[in-house]
Short mmCIF file of N, CA and C in Angstrom, two decimals:
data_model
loop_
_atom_site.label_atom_id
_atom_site.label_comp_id
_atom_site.label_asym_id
_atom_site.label_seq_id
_atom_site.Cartn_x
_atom_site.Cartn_y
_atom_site.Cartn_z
N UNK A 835 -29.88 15.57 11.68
CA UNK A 835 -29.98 14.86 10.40
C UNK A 835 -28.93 13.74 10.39
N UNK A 836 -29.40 12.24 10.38
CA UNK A 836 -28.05 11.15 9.99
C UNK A 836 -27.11 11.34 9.13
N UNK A 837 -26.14 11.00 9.55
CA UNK A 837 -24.88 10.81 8.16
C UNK A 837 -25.28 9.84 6.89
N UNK A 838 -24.71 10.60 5.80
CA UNK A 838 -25.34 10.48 4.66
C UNK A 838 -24.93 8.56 4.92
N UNK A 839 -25.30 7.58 4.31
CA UNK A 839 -25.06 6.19 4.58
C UNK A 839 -23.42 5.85 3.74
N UNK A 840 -22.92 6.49 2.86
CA UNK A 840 -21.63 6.33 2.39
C UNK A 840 -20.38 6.80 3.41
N UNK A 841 -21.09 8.08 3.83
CA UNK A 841 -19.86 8.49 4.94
C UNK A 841 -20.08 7.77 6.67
N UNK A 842 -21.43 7.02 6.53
CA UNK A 842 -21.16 5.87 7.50
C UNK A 842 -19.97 4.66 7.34
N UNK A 843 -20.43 4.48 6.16
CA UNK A 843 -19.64 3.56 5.74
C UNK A 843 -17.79 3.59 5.66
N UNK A 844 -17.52 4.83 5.00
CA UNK A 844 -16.10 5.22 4.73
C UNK A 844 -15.54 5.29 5.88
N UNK A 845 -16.20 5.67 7.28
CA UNK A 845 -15.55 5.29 8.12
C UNK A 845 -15.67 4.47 9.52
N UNK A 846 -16.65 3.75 8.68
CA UNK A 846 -16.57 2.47 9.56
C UNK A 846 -15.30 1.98 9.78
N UNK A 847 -14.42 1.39 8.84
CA UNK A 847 -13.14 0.60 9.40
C UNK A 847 -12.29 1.43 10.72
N UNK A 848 -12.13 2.98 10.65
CA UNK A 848 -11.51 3.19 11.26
C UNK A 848 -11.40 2.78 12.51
N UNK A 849 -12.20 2.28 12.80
CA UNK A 849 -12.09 1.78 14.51
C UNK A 849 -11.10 0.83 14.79
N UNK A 850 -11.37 -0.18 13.59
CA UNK A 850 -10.16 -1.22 13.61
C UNK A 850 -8.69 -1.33 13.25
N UNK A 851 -8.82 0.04 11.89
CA UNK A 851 -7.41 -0.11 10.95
C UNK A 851 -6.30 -0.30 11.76
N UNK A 852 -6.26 0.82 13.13
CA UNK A 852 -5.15 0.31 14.03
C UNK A 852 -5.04 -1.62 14.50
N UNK A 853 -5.69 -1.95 14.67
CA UNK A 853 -5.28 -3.31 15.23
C UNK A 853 -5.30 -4.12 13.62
N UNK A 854 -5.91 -3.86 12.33
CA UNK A 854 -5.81 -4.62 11.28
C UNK A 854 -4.26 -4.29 10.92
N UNK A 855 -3.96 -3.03 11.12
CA UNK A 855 -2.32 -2.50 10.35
C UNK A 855 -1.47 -3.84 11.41
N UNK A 856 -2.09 -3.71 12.39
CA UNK A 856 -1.18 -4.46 13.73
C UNK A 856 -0.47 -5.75 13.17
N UNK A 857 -2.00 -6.40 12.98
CA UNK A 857 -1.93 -7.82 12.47
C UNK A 857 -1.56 -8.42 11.20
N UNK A 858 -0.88 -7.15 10.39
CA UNK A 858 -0.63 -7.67 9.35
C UNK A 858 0.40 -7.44 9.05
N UNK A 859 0.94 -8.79 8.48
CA UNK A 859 2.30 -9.03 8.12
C UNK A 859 2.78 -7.76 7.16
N UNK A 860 3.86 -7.40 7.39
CA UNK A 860 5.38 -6.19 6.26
C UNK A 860 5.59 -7.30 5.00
N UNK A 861 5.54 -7.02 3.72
CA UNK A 861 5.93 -8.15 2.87
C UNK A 861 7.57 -7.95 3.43
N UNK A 862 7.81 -9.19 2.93
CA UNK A 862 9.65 -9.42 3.02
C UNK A 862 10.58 -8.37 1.99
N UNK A 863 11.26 -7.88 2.87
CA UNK A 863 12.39 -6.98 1.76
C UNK A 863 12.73 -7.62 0.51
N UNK A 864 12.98 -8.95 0.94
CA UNK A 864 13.74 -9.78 -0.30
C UNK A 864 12.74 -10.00 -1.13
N UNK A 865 11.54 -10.22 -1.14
CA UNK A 865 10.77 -10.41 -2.15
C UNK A 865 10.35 -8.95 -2.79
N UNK A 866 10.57 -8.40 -2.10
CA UNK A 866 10.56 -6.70 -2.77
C UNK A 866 11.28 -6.45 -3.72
N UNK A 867 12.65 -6.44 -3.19
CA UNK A 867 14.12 -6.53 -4.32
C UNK A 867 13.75 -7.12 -5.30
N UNK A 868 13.17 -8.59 -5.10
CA UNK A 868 13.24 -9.54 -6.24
C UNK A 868 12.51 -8.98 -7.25
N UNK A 869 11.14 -8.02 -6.67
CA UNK A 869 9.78 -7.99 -7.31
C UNK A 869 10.39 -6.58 -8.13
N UNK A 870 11.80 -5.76 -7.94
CA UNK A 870 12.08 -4.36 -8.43
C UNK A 870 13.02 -5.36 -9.27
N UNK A 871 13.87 -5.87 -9.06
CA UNK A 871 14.95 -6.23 -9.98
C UNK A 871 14.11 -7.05 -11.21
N UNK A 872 13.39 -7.85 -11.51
CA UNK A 872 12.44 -8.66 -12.16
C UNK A 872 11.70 -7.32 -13.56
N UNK A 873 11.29 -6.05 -12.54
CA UNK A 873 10.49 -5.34 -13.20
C UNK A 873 11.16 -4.07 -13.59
N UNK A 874 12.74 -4.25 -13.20
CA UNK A 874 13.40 -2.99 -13.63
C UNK A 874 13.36 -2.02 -13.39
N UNK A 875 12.74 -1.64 -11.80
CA UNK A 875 12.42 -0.73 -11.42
C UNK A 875 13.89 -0.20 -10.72
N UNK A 876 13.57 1.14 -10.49
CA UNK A 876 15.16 1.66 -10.12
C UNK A 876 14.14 3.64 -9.56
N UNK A 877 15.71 3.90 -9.18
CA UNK A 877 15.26 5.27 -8.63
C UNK A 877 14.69 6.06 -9.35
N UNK A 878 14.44 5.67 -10.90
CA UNK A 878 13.76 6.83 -12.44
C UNK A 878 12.54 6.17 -11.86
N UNK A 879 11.71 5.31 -11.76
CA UNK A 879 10.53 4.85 -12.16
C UNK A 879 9.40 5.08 -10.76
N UNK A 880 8.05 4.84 -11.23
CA UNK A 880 7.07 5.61 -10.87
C UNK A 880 6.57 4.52 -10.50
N UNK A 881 5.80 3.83 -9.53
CA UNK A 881 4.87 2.91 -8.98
C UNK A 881 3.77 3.61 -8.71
N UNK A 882 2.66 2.29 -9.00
CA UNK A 882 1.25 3.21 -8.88
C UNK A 882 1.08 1.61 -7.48
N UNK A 883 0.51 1.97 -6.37
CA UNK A 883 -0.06 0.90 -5.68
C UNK A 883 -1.58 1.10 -5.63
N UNK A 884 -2.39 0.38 -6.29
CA UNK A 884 -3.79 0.31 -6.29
C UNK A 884 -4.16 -0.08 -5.38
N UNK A 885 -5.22 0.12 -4.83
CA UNK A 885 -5.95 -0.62 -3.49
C UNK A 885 -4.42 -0.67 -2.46
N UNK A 886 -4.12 0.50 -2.46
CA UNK A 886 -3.28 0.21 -1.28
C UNK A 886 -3.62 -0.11 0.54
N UNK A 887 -4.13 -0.19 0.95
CA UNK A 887 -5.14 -0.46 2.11
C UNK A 887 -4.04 -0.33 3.37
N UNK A 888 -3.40 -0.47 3.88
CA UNK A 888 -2.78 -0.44 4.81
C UNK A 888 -1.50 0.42 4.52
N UNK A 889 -0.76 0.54 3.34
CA UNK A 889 0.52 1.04 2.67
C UNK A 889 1.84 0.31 3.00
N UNK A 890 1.48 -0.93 3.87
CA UNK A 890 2.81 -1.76 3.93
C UNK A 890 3.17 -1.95 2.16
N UNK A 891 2.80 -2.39 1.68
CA UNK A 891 3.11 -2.56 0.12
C UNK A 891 4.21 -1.76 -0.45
N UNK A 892 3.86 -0.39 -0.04
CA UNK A 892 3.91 1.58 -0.48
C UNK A 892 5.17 1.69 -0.21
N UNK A 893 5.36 1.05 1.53
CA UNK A 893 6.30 1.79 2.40
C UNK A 893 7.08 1.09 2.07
N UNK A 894 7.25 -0.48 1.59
CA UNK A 894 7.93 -1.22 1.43
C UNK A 894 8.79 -0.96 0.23
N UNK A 895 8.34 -0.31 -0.72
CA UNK A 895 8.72 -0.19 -2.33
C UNK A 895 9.75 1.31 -2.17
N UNK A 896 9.29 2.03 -1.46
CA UNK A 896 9.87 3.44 -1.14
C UNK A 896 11.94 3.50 -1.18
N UNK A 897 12.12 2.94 -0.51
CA UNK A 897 13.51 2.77 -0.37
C UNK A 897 13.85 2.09 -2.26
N UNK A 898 12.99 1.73 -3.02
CA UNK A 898 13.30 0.73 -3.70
C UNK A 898 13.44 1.29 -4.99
N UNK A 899 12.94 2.79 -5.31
CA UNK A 899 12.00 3.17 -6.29
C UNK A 899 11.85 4.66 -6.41
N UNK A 900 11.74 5.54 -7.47
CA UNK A 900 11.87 6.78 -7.18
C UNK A 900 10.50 7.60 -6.77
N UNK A 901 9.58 7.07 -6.86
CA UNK A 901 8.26 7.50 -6.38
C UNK A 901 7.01 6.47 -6.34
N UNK A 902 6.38 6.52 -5.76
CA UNK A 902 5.26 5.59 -4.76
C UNK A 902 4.06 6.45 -4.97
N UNK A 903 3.01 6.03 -5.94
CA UNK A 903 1.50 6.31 -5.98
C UNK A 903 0.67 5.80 -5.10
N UNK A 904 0.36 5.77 -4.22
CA UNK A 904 -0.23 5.21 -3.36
C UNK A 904 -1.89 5.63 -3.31
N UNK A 905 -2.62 4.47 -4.10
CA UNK A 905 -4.27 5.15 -3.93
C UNK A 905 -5.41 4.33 -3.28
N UNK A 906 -6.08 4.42 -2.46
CA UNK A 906 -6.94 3.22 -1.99
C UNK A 906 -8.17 3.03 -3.19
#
């Protein structure tokens, strides 16, 4: 019996995510800082990252922040 056509789909990317994670730029620390100090974020506060797709965003905020939602 074929795979249902959604769970074709869901993992289609995987073939690539390794070479897409590759190719894609880490945002800059400093614009991180800027983007926590601006929004008052500190070790109390909760980040939600929507459409997180790769989690450079996630991983980036982690050091920054007391917890990281991370949801695709």
């Amino acid at each position: 019996m074929p795979d249902p056509p959604l769970d074709r789909l869901a993992a289609s990317f995987g073939r690539v995510a390794d070479a897409y994670d590759l190719g894609r730029p880490s945002y800059p620390p400093e614009a991180l800082r800027w983007l926590a100090d601006e929004l008052r974020l500190d070790d109390r506060s909760t980040v939600l990252d929507l459409a997180a797709g790769t989690g450079k965003l996630s991983a980036g905020l982690v050091p920054l922040v007391g917890r990281v939602v991370a949801v695709e």
